[in-house]
Short mmCIF file of C-alpha atoms in Angstrom, two decimals:
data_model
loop_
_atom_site.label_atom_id
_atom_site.label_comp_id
_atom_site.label_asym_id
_atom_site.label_seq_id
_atom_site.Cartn_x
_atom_site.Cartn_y
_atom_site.Cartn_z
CA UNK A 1 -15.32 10.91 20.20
CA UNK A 2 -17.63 9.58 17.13
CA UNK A 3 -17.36 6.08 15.68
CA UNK A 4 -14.54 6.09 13.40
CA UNK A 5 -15.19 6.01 9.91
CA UNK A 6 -11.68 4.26 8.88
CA UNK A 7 -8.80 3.41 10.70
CA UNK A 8 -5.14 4.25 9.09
CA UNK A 9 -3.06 1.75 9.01
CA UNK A 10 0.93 3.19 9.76
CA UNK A 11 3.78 0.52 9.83
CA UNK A 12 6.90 2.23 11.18
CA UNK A 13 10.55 1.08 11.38
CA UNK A 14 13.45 3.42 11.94
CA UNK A 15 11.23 6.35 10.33
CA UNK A 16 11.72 9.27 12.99
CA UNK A 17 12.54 12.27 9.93
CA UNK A 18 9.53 11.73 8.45
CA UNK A 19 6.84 9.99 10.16
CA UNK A 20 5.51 13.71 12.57
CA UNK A 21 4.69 14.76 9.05
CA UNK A 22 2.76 11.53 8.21
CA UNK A 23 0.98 11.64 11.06
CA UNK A 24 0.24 15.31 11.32
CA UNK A 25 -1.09 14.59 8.04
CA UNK A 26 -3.80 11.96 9.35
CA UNK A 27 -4.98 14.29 11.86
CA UNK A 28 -5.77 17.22 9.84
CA UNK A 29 -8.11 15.55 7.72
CA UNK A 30 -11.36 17.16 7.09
CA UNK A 31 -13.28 14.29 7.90
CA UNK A 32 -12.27 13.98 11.59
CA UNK A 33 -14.20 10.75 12.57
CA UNK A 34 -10.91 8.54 12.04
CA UNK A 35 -8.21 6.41 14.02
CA UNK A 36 -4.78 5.66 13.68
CA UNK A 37 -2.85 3.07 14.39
CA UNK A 38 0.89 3.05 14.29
CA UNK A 39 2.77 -0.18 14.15
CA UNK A 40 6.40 0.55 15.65
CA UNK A 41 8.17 -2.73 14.16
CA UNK A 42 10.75 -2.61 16.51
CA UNK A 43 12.16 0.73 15.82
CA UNK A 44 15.84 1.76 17.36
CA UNK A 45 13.95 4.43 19.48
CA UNK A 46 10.63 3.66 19.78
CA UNK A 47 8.24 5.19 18.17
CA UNK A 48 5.89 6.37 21.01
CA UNK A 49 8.74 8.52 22.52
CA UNK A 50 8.91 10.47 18.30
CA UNK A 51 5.48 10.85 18.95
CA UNK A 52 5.20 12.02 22.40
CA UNK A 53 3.63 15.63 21.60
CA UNK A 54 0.97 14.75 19.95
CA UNK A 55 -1.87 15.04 21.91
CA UNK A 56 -4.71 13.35 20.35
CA UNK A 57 -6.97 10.47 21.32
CA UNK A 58 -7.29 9.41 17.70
CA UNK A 59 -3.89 8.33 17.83
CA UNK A 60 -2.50 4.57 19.19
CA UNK A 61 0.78 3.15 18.89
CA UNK A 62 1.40 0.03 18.96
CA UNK A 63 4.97 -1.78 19.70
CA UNK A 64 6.01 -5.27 18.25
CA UNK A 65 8.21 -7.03 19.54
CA UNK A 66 10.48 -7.49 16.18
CA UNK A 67 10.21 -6.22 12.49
CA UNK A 68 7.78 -7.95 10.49
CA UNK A 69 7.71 -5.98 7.78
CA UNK A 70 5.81 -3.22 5.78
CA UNK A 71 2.18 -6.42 5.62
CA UNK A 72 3.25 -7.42 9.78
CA UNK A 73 2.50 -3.82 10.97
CA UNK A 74 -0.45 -3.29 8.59
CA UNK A 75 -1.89 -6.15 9.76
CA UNK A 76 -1.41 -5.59 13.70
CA UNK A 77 -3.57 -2.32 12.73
CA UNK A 78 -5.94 -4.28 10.72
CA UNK A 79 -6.55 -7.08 13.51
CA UNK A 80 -7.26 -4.06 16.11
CA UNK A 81 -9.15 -1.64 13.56
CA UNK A 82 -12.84 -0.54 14.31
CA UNK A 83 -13.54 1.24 11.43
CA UNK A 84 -15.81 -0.29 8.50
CA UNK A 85 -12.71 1.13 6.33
CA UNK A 86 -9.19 1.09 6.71
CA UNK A 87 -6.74 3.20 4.94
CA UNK A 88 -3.23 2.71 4.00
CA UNK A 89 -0.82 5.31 4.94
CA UNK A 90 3.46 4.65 5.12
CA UNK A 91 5.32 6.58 7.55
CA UNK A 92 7.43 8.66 5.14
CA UNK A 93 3.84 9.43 2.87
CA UNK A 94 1.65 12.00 3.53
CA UNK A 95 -2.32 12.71 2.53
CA UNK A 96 -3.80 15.81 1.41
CA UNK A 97 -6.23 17.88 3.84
CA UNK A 98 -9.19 16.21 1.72
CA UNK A 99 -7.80 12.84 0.97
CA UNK A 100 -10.86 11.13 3.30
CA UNK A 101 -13.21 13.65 2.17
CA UNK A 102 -13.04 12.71 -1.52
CA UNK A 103 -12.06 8.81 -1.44
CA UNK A 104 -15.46 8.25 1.31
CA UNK A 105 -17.90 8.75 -1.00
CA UNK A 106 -16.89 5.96 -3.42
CA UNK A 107 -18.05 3.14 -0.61
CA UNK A 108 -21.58 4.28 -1.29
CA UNK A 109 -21.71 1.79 -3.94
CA UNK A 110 -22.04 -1.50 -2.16
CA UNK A 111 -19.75 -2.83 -4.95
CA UNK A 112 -16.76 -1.20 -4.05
CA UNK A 113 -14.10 -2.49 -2.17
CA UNK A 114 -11.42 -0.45 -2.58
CA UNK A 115 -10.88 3.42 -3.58
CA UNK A 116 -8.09 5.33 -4.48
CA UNK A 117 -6.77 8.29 -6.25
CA UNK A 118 -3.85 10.04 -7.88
CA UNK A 119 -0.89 11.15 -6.06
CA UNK A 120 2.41 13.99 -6.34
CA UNK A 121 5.86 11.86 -5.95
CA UNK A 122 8.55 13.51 -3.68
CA UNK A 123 11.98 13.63 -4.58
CA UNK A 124 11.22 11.52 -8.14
CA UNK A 125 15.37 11.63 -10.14
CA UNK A 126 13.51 13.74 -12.85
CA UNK A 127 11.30 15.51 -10.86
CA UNK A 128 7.85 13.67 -12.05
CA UNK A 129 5.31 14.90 -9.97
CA UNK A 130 2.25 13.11 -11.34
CA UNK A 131 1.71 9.20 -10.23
CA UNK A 132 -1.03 8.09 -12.14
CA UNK A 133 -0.61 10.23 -15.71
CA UNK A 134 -3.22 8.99 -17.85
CA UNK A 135 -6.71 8.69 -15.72
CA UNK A 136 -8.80 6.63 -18.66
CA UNK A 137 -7.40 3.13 -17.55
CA UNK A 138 -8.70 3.97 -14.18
CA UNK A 139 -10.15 2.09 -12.05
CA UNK A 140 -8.12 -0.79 -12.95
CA UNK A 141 -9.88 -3.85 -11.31
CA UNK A 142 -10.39 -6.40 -14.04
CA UNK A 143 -7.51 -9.33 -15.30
CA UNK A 144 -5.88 -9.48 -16.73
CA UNK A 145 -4.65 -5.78 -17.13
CA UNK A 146 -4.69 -5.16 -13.54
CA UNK A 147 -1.48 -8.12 -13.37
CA UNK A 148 0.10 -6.35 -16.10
CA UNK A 149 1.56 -3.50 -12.91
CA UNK A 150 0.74 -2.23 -10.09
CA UNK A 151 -2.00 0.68 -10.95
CA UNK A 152 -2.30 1.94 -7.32
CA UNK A 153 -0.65 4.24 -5.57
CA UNK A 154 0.40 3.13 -2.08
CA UNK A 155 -0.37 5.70 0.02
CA UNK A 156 -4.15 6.41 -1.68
CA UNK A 157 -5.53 2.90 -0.86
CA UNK A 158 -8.52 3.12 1.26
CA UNK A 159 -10.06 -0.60 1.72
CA UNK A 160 -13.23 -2.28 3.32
CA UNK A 161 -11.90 -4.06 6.20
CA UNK A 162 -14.33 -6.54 6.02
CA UNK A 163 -13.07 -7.04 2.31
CA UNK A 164 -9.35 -6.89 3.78
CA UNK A 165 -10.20 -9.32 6.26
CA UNK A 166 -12.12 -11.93 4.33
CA UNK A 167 -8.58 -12.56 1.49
CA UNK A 168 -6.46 -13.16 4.61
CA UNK A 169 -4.68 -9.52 5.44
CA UNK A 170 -1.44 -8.56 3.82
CA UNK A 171 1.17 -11.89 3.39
CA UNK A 172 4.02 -11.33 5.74
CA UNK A 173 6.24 -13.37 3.90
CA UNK A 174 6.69 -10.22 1.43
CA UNK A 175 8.75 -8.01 2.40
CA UNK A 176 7.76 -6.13 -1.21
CA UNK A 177 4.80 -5.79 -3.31
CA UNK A 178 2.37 -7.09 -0.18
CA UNK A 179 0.18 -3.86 -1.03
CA UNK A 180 0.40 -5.27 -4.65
CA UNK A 181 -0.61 -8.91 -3.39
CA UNK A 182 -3.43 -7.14 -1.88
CA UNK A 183 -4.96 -5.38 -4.97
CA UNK A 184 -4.92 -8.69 -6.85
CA UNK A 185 -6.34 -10.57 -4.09
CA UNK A 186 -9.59 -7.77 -3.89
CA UNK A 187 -10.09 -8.20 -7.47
CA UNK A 188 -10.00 -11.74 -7.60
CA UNK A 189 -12.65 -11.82 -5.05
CA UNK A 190 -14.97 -9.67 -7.07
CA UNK A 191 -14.49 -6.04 -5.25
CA UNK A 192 -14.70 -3.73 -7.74
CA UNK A 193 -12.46 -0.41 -7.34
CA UNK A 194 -12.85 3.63 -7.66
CA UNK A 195 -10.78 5.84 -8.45
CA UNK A 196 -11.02 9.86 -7.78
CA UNK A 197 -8.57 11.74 -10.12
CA UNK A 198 -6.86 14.21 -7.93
CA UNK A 199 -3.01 14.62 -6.12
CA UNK A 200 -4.62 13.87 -2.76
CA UNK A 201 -1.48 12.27 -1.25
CA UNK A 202 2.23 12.87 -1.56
CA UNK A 203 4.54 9.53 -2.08
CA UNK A 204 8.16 9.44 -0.89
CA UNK A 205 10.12 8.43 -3.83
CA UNK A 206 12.42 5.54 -2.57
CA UNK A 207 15.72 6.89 -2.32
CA UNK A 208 19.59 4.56 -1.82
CA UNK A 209 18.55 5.42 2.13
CA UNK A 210 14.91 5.38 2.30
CA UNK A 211 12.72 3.29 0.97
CA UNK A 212 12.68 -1.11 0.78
CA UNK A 213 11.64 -0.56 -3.46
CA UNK A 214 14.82 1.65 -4.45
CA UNK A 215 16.55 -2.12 -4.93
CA UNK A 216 14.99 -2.60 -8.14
CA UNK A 217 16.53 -5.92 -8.89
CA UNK A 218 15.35 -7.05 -5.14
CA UNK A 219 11.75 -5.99 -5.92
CA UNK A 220 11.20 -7.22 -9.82
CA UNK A 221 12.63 -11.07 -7.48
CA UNK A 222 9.61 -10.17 -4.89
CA UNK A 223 7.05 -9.27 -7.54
CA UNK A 224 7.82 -12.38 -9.55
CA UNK A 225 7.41 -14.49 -5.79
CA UNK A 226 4.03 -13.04 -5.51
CA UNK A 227 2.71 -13.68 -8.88
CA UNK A 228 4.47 -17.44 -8.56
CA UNK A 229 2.36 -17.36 -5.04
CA UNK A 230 -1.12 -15.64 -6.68
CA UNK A 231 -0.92 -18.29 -9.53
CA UNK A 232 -0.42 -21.08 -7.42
CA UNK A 233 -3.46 -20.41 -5.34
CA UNK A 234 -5.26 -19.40 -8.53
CA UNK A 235 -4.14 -21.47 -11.48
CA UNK A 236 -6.74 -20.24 -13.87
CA UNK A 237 -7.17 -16.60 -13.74
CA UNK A 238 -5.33 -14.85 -16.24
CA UNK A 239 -2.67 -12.37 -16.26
CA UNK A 240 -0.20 -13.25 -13.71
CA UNK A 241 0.13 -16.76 -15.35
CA UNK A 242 1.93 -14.61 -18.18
CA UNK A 243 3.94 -12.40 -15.87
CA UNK A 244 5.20 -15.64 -14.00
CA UNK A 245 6.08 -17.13 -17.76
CA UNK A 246 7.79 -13.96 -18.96
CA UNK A 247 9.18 -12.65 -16.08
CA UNK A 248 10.46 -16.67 -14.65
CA UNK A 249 12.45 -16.74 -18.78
CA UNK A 250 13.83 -13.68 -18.14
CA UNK A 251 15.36 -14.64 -15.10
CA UNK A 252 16.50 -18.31 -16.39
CA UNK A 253 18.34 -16.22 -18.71
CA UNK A 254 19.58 -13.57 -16.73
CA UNK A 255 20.93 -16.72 -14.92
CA UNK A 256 22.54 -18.37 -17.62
CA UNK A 257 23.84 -15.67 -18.80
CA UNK A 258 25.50 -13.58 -16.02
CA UNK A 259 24.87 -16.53 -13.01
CA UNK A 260 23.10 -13.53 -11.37
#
């Protein structure tokens, strides 16, 4: 087997429905010089025995001993990878036959540390299909509009792990928004980002049973912790300074308001 070219990065908990079709998904890339590592956080059943069938030596599955979240299991992957890339894939997210194909080429620009492209949304309330919408604000990489939201979608992130490595992995104190974290922490270091217009992965909406984002109110508390976190650590770059002042008001008022 070749050298891989990126390692994918697949936390699992507790994802049995879905995660055959993630993986299947990995596998039938054209670009076939690739690992993947799953991270079983401590899964009722483990993951290996989900997985048993598959018969492929680009495949490893790890076991942890207890859930450490969505950034834990990434980073278990990232700590073993071998690849001069890693990719982020979820376990109920799938790629497109040509997702590798077309994200590769943008790390031929020594300047780029992180690609990514559009993506279809499964199971969207209104039936939205289209993640991204409007391409010309893409690549977002520069504060402080990239603090204004998150601009990338999950399962399209494809990342220099030497780049990954170097800001400290995902923070496993968030249990939300760590991908988020991530972004920000790229861009502050100067990594600029591509972006390849094109549906070349398919993201599980989060549903009342799938999903840690479907709590709203929990994430919009997690996304404020991380910007609280990214501004402490970096007091003078601008955008999340503003998201920690508007968002922390609206809180102190949701507070005094409703004591909730």
């Amino acid at each position: 087997m070749s050298a891989p070219r990126t390692t994918v990065m697949m936390p699992a908990y507790n994802s049995h429905a879905t995660i055959l079709e993630s993986v299947e998904s990995v596998l039938a890339q054209t670009v076939p010089d690739l690992e993947l590592i799953v991270a079983d956080n401590a899964s009722t059943q483990p993951v290996r025995e989900v997985l048993a069938d598959v018969r492929d030596p680009r495949l490893r599955v790890i076991r942890k001993r207890r859930n450490t979240g969505t950034a834990g299991g990434r980073n278990a992957a990232l700590r073993l990878a071998r690849a001069p890339l890693v990719s982020q894939l979820d376990s109920d997210d799938q790629w497109e036959p040509d997702y590798l194909e077309s994200v590769l080429p943008c790390f031929d620009d020594p300047s780029v540390g992180l690609a990514y492209s559009n993506a279809h949304i499964i199971g969207h309330p209104t039936g939205h299909d289209d993640y991204i919408g409007d391409p010309s604000v893409h690549p977002m990489h520069d504060f402080p509009k990239i603090a204004e939201q998150n601009p990338i979608p999950c399962p399209t992130a494809t990342i220099r792990t030497g780049a990954a490595r170097a800001v400290g992995g995902y923070a496993t104190w968030l249990w939300m928004t760590e991908d988020y974290h991530m972004y920000l922490k790229l861009a502050r270091a100067g990594w600029r980002f591509a972006y390849v217009h094109r549906q070349l992965a398919r993201y599980r909406w989060p549903s009342a049973t799938s999903g840690l984002t479907a709590n709203k109110r929990q994430h919009e508390l997690w996304e404020l912790a991380m910007y609280a976190a990214f501004v402490a650590r970096h007091p003078l770059t601008p955008g999340p300074r503003r998201q920690v002042r508007v968002r922390g008001r609206r809180e102190l008022s949701r507070w005094l308001h409703f004591g909730k």
